[in-house]
CSV table of C-alpha atoms and ligand atoms in Angstrom, one decimal:
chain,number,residue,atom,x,y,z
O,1335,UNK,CA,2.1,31.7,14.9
O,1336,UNK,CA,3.4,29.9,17.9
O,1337,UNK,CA,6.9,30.7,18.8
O,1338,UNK,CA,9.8,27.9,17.0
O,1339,UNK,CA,13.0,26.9,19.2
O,1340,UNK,CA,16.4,27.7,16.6
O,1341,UNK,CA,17.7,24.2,16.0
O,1342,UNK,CA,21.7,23.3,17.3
O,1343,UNK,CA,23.7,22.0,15.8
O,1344,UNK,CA,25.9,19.6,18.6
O,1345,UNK,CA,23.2,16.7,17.8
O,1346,UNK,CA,21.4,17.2,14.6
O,1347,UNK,CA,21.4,14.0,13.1
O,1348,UNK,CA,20.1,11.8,15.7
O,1349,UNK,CA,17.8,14.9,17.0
O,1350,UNK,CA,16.0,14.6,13.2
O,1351,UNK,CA,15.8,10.7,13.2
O,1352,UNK,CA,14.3,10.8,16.7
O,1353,UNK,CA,11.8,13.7,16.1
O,1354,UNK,CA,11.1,12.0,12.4
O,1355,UNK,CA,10.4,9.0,14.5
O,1356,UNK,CA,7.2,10.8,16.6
O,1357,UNK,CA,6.2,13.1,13.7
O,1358,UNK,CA,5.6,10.0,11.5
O,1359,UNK,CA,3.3,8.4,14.7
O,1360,UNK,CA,2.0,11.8,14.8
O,1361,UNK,CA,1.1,11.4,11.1
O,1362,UNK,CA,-0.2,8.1,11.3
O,1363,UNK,CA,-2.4,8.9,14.2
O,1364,UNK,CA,-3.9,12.1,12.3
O,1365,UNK,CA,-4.5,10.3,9.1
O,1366,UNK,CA,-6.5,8.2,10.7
O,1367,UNK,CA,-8.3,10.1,12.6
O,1368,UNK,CA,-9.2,12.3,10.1
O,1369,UNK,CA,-6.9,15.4,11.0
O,1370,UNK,CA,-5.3,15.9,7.6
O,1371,UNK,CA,-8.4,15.4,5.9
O,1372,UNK,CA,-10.4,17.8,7.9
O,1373,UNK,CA,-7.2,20.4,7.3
O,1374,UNK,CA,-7.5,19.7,3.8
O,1375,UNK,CA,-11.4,20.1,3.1
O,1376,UNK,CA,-11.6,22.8,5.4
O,1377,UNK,CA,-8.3,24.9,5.3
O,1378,UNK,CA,-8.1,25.0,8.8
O,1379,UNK,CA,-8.7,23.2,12.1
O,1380,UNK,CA,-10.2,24.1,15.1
O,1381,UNK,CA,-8.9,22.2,18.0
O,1382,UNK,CA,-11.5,22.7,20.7
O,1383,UNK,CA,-14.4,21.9,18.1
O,1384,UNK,CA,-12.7,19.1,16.5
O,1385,UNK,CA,-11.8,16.8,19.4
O,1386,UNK,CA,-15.9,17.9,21.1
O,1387,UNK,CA,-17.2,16.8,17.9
O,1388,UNK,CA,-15.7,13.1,17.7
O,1389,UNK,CA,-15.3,12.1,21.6
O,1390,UNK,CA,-11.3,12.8,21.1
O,1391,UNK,CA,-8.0,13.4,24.0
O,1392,UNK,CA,-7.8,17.3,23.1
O,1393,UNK,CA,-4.2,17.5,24.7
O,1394,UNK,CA,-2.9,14.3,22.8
O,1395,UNK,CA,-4.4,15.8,19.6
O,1396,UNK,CA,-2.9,19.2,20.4
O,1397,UNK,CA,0.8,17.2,21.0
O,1398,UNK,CA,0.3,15.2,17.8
O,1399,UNK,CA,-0.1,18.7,16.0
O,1400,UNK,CA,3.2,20.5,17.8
O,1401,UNK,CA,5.0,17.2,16.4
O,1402,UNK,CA,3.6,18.5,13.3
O,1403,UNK,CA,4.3,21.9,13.9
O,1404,UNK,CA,7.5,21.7,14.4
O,1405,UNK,CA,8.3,19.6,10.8
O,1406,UNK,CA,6.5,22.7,9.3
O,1407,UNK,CA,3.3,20.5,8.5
O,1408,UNK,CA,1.0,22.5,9.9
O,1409,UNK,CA,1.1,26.2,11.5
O,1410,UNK,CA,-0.3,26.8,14.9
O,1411,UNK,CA,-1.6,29.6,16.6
O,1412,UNK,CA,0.1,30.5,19.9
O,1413,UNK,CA,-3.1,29.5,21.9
O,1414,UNK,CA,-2.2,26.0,19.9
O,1415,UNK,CA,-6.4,26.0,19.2
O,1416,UNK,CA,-5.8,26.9,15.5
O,1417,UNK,CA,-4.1,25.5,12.9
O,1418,UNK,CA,-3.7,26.1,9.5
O,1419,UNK,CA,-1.3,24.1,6.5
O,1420,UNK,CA,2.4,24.5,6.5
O,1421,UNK,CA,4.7,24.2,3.8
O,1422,UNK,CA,5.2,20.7,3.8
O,1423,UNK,CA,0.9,20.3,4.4
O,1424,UNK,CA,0.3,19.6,0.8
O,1425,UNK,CA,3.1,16.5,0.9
O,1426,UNK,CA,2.2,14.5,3.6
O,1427,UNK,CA,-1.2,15.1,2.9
O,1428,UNK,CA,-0.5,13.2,-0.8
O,1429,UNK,CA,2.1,10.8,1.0
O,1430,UNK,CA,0.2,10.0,4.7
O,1431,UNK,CA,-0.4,6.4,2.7
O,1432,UNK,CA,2.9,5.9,3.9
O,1433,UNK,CA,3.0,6.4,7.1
O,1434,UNK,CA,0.2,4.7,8.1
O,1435,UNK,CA,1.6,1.4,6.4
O,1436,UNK,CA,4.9,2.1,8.4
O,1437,UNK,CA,3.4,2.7,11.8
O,1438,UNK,CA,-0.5,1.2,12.1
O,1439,UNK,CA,0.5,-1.7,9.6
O,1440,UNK,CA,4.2,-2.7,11.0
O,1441,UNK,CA,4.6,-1.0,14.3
O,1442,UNK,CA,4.1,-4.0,16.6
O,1443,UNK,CA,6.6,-5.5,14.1
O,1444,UNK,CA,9.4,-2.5,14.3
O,1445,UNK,CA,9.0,-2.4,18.6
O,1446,UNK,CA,9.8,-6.2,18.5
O,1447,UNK,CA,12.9,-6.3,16.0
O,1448,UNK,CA,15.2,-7.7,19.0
O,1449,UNK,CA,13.0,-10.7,19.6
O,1450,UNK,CA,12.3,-11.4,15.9
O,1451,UNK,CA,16.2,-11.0,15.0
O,1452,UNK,CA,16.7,-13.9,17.4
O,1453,UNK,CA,16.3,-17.1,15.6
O,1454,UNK,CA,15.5,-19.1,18.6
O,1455,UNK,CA,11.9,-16.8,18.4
O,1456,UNK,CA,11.8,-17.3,14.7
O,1457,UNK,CA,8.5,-20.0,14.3
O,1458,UNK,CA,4.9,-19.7,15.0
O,1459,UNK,CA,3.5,-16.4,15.2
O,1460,UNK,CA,6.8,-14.5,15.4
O,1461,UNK,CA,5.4,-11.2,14.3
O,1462,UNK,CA,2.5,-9.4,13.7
O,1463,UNK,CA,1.1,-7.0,11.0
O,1464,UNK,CA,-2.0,-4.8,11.2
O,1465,UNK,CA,-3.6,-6.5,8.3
O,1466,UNK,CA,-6.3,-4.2,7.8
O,1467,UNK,CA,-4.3,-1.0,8.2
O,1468,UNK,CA,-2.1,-2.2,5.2
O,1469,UNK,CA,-4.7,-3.2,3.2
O,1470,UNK,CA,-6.4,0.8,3.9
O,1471,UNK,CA,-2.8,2.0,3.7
O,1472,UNK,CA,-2.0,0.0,0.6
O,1473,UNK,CA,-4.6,2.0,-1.4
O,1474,UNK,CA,-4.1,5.1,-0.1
O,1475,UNK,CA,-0.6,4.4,-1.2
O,1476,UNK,CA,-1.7,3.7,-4.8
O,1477,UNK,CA,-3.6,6.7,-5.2
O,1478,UNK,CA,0.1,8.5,-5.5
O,1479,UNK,CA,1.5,7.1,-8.4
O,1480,UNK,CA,0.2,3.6,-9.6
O,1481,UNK,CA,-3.5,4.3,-9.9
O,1482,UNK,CA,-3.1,7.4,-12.5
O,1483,UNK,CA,-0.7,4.7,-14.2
O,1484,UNK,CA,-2.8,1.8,-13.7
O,1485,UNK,CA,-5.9,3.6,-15.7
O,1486,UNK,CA,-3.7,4.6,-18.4
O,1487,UNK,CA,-2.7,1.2,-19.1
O,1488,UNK,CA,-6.5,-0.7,-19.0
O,1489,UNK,CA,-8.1,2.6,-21.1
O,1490,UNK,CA,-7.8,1.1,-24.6
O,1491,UNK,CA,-8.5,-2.4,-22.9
O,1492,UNK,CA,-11.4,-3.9,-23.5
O,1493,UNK,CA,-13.0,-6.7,-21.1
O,1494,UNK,CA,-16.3,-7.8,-19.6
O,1495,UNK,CA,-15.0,-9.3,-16.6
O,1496,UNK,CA,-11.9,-8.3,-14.3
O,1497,UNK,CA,-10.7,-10.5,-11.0
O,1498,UNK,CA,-8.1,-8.4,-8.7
O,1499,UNK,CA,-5.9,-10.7,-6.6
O,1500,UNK,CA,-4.7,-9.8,-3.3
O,1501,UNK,CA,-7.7,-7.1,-3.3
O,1502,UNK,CA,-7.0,-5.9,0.0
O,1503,UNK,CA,-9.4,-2.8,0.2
O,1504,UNK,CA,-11.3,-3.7,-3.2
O,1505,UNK,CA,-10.4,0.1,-4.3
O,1506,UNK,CA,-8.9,-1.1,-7.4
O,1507,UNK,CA,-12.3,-3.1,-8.5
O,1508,UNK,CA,-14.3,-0.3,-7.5
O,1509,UNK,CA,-12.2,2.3,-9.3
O,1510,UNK,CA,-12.8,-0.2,-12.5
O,1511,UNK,CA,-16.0,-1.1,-12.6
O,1512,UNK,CA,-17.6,2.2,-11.5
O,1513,UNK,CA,-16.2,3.7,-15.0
O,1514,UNK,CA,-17.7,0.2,-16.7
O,1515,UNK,CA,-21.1,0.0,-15.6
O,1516,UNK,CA,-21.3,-3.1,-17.3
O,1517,UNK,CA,-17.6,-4.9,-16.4
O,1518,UNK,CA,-18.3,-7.8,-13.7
O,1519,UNK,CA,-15.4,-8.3,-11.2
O,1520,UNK,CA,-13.9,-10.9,-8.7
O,1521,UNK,CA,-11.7,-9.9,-5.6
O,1522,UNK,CA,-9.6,-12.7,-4.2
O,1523,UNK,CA,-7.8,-12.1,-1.0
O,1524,UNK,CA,-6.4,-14.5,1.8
O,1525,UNK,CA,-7.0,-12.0,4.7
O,1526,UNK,CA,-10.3,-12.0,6.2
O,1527,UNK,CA,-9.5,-9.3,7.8
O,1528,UNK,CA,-9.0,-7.9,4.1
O,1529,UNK,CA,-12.2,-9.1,2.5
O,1530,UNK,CA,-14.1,-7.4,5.5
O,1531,UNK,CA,-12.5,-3.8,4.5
O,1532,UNK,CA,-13.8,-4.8,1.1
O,1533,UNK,CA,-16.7,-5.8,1.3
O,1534,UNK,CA,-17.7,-2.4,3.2
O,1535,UNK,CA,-16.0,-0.3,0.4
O,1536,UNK,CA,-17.9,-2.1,-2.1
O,1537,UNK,CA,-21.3,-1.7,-0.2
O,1538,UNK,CA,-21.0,1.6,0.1
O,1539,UNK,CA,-19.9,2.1,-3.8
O,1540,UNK,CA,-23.0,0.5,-4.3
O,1541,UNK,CA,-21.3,-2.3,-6.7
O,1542,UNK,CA,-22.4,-5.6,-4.2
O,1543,UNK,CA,-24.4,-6.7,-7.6
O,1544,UNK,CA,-20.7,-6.5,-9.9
O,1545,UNK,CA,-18.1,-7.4,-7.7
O,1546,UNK,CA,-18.0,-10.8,-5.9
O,1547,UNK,CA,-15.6,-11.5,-3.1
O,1548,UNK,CA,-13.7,-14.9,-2.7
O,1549,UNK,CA,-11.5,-15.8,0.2
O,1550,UNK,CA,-7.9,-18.1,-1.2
O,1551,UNK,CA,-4.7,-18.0,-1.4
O,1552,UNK,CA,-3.4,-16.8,-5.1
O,1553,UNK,CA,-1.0,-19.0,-4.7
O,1554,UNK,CA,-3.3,-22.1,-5.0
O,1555,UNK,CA,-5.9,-21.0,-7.7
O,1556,UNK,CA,-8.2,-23.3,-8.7
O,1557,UNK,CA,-10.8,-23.0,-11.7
O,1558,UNK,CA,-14.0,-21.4,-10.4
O,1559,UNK,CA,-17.1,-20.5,-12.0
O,1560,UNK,CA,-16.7,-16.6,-11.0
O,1561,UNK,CA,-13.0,-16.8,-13.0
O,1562,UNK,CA,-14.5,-18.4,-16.0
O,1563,UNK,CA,-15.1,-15.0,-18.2
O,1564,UNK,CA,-12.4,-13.1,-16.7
O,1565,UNK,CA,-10.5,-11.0,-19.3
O,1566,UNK,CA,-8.2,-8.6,-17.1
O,1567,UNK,CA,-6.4,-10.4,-14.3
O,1568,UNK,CA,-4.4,-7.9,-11.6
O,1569,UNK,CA,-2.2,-8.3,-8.9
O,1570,UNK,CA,-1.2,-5.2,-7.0
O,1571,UNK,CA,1.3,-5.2,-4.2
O,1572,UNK,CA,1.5,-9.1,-3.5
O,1573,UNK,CA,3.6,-10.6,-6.1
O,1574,UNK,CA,6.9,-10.7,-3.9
O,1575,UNK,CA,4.5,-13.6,-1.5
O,1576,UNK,CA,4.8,-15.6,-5.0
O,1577,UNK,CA,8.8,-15.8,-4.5
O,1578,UNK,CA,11.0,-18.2,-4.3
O,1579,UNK,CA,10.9,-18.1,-7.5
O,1580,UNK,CA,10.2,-21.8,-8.0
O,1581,UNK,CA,7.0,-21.0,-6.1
O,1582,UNK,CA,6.9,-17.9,-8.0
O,1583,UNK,CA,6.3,-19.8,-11.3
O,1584,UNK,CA,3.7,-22.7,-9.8
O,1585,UNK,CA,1.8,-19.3,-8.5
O,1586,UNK,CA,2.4,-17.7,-12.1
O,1587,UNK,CA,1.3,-20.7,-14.2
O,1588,UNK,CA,-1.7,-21.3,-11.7
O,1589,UNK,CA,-3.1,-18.1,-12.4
O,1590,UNK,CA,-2.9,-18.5,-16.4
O,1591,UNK,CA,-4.9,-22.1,-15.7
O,1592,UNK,CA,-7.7,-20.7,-12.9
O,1593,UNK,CA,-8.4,-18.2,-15.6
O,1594,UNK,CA,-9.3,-19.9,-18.6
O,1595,UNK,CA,-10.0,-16.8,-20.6
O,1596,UNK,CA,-7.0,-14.2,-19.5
O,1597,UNK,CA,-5.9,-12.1,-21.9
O,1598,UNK,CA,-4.4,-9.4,-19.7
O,1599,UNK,CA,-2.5,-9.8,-16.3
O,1600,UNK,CA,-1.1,-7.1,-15.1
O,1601,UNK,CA,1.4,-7.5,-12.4
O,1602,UNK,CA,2.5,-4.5,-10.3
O,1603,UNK,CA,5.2,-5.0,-7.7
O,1604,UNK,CA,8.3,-3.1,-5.6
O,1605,UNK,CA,11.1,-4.9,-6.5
O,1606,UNK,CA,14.2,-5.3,-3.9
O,1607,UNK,CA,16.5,-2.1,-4.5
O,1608,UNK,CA,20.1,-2.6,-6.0
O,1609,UNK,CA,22.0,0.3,-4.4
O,1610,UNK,CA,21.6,1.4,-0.2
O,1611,UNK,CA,18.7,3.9,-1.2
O,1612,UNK,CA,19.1,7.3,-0.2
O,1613,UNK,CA,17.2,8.3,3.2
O,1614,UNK,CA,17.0,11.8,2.0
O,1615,UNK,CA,15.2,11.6,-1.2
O,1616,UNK,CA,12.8,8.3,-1.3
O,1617,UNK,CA,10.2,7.2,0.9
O,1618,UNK,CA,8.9,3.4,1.4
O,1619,UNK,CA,12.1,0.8,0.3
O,1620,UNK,CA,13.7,1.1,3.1
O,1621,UNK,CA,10.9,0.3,5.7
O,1622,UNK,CA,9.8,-2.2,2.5
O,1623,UNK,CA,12.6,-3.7,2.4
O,1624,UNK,CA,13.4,-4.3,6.6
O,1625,UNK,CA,9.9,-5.2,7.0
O,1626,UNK,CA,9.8,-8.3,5.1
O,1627,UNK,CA,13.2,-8.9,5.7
O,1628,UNK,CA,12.0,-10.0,9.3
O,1629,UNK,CA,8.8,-11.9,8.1
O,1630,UNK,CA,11.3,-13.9,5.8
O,1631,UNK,CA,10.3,-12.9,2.4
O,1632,UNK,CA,12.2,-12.8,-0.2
O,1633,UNK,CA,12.3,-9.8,-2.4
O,1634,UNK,CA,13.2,-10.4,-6.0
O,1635,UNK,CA,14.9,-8.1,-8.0
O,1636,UNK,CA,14.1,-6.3,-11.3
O,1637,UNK,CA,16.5,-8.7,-13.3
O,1638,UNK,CA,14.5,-11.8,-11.1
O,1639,UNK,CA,11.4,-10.6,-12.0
O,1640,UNK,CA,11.8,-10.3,-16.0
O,1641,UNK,CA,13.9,-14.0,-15.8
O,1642,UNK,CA,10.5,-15.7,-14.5
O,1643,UNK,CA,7.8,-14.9,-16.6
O,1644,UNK,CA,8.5,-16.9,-20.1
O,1645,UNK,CA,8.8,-19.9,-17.8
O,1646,UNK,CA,5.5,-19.0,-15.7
O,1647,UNK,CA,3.5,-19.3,-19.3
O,1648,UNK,CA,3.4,-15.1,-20.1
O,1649,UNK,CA,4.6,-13.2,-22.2
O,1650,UNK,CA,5.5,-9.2,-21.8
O,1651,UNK,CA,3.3,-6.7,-23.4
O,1652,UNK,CA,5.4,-3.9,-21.4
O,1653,UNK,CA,6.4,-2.8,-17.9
O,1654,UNK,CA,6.1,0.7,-16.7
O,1655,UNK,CA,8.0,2.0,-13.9
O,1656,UNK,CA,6.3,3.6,-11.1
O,1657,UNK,CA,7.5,7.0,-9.9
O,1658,UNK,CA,6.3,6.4,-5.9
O,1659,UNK,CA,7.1,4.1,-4.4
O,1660,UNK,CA,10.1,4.0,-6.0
O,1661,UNK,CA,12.0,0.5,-7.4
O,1662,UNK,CA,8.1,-0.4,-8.6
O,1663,UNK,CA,6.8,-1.4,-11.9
O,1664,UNK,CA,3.5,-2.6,-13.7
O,1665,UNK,CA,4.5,-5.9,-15.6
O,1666,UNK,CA,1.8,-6.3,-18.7
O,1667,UNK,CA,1.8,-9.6,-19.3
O,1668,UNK,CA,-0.1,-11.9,-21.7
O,1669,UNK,CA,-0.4,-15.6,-22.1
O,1670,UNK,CA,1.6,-17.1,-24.4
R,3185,SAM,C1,-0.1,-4.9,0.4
R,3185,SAM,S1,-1.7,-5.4,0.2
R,3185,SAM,C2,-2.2,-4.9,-1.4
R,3185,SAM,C3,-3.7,-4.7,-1.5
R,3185,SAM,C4,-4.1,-4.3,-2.9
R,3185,SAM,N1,-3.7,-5.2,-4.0
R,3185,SAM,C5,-3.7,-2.9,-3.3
R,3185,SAM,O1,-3.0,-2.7,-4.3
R,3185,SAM,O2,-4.1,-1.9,-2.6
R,3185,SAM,C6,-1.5,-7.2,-0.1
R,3185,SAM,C7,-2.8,-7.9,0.0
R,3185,SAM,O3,-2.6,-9.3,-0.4
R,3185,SAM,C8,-3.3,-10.2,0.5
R,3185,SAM,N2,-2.5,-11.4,0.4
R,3185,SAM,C9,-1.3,-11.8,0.9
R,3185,SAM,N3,-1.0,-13.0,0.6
R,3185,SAM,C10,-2.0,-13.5,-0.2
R,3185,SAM,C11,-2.2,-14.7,-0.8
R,3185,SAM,N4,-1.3,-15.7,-0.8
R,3185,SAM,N5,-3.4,-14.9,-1.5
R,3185,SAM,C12,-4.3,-13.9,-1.6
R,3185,SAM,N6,-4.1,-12.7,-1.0
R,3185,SAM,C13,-3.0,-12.5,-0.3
R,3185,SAM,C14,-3.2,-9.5,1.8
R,3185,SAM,O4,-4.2,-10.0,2.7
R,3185,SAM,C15,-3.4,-8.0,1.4
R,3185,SAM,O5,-4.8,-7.7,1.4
């Protein structure tokens, strides 16, 4: 195994946040380009034959995997050709999700925090997110926690027709409807940039025939033909775009009237945290949380959440809590 420096003491805090800052890059860039996976199928990587085989910088690769290396990710060989899992493999193989959100999805936003902390920049375009890399992170983010939730909740369900709102990558229609060969659904997203990642997933599911796509804004529903059957509303992921919360309950009640025949809505959001959360033990609020304080949305509470939905025209059925990310919950609501 190649050869590990003994870490000092004299600067240890800021020598872990700076090294936490590449090794997250480093995990971004692997996710994406298929390192972890590759590790994870094949229980080892070769260097050399990986970067032949897709056209790929060998020495930025082999960098990327030293980062990784040295977090005890992955174990490498003292040639740094071979590399095998490390103790904390398993982890950010479940949790890379999350780092791709943080750096693909907000990294042009986190480099230009000066200039969008200046309210003299604050209008127009002040910031930009990688839309599609959230909406690919975003379900790989899901898979964690919420989806195994998710299911549980819609098994003793019964419904015909679903419509997902915000559907990003489509993987939670897709995950539905290929279980319910004969359940119709309906993603609505704003993001073109969104749709386009869905409607490739849903291609290659091979479910073009049962899930339609519709590009609006949730936050303006009207009545449409494709919403007339739907039974089993969701929302994943988007609810805090609602908020302020007068807008919060126009957006709620609009969804009860675009879908004549709701019986189940089920609304799953993070919610803004109520303590400084821990930077040890919890992984997502706080980048959540800074993120959107900059593109100047509000985060509702838990307590601001529960207050809105009498008003909005629902009623709750139940709310889980999420385990990852943490402050999240699954509101089941049903018309009143
Ligand atoms: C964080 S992603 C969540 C995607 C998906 N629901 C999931 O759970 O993986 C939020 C999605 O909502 C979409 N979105 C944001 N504002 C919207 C709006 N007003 N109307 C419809 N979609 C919106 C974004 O384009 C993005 O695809």
């Amino acid at each position: 195994m190649a050869v590990r420096e003994e870490p000092s003491q004299s600067i240890g805090t800021c020598a872990a946040i700076f090294n936490s800052a590449i090794a997250a890059a480093a995990i971004s860039a692997a996710s994406e380009l298929g390192v972890i996976d590759e590790i994870e199928q094949s229980g080892h990587l070769d260097i050399s034959a990986f970067v032949d085989d897709r056209s790929l910088h060998g020495e930025s690769i082999r960098a990327m995997l030293v980062a990784l290396a040295s977090f005890e990710i992955v174990e490498l060989d003292d040639a740094r050709e071979k590399v095998q899992p490390g103790p904390g493999f398993a982890e950010v193989h479940r949790l890379q999700g999350f780092f791709y959100w943080l750096v693909r999805g907000y990294g042009h936003l986190l480099t230009n925090l000066p200039d969008s902390t200046r309210n003299a920049a604050r209008s127009g375009d002040f910031y930009h997110r990688d839309v599609r890399a959230v909406s690919l992170a975003s379900a790989q983010m899901s898979a964690v926690s919420v989806d195994p939730l998710f299911l549980s909740i819609i098994e003793p369900l019964t419904f015909t027709a679903t419509a997902d709102l915000g559907c990003g990558s489509a993987r939670r229609l897709i995950q539905m409807i290929a279980d319910r060969p004969a359940v119709r659904g309906v993603g609505v997203d704003i993001a073109p940039a969104a749709l386009a990642v869905a409607r490739e997933s849903v291609a290659a599911a091979g479910l073009t025939g049962s899930i339609g796509l519709v590009e609006a804004s949730v936050t303006d529903l009207t009545p449409r033909p494709e919403f007339a059957d739907v039974e089993l509303v969701t929302c994943f992921f988007l609810g805090h775009d609602f908020w302020p919360r007068a807008r919060c309950v126009n957006a709620l009640r609009g969804v009860r009237q675009a879908f004549p025949h709701v019986e189940h809505f089920l609304l799953c959001d993070t919610y803004r945290s109520s303590t400084v959360p821990s930077a040890a033990d919890q992984i997502f609020t706080l980048g959540f949380e800074l993120t959107h304080a900059v593109m100047g949305q509000y985060l509702p509470s838990l307590a601001e959440w529960r207050d809105v939905f009498e008003e909005s025209g629902w009623s709750s059925a139940g709310e889980h809590p999420v385990e990852v990310p943490p402050s999240t919950a699954i509101f089941h609501l049903r018309p009143r």
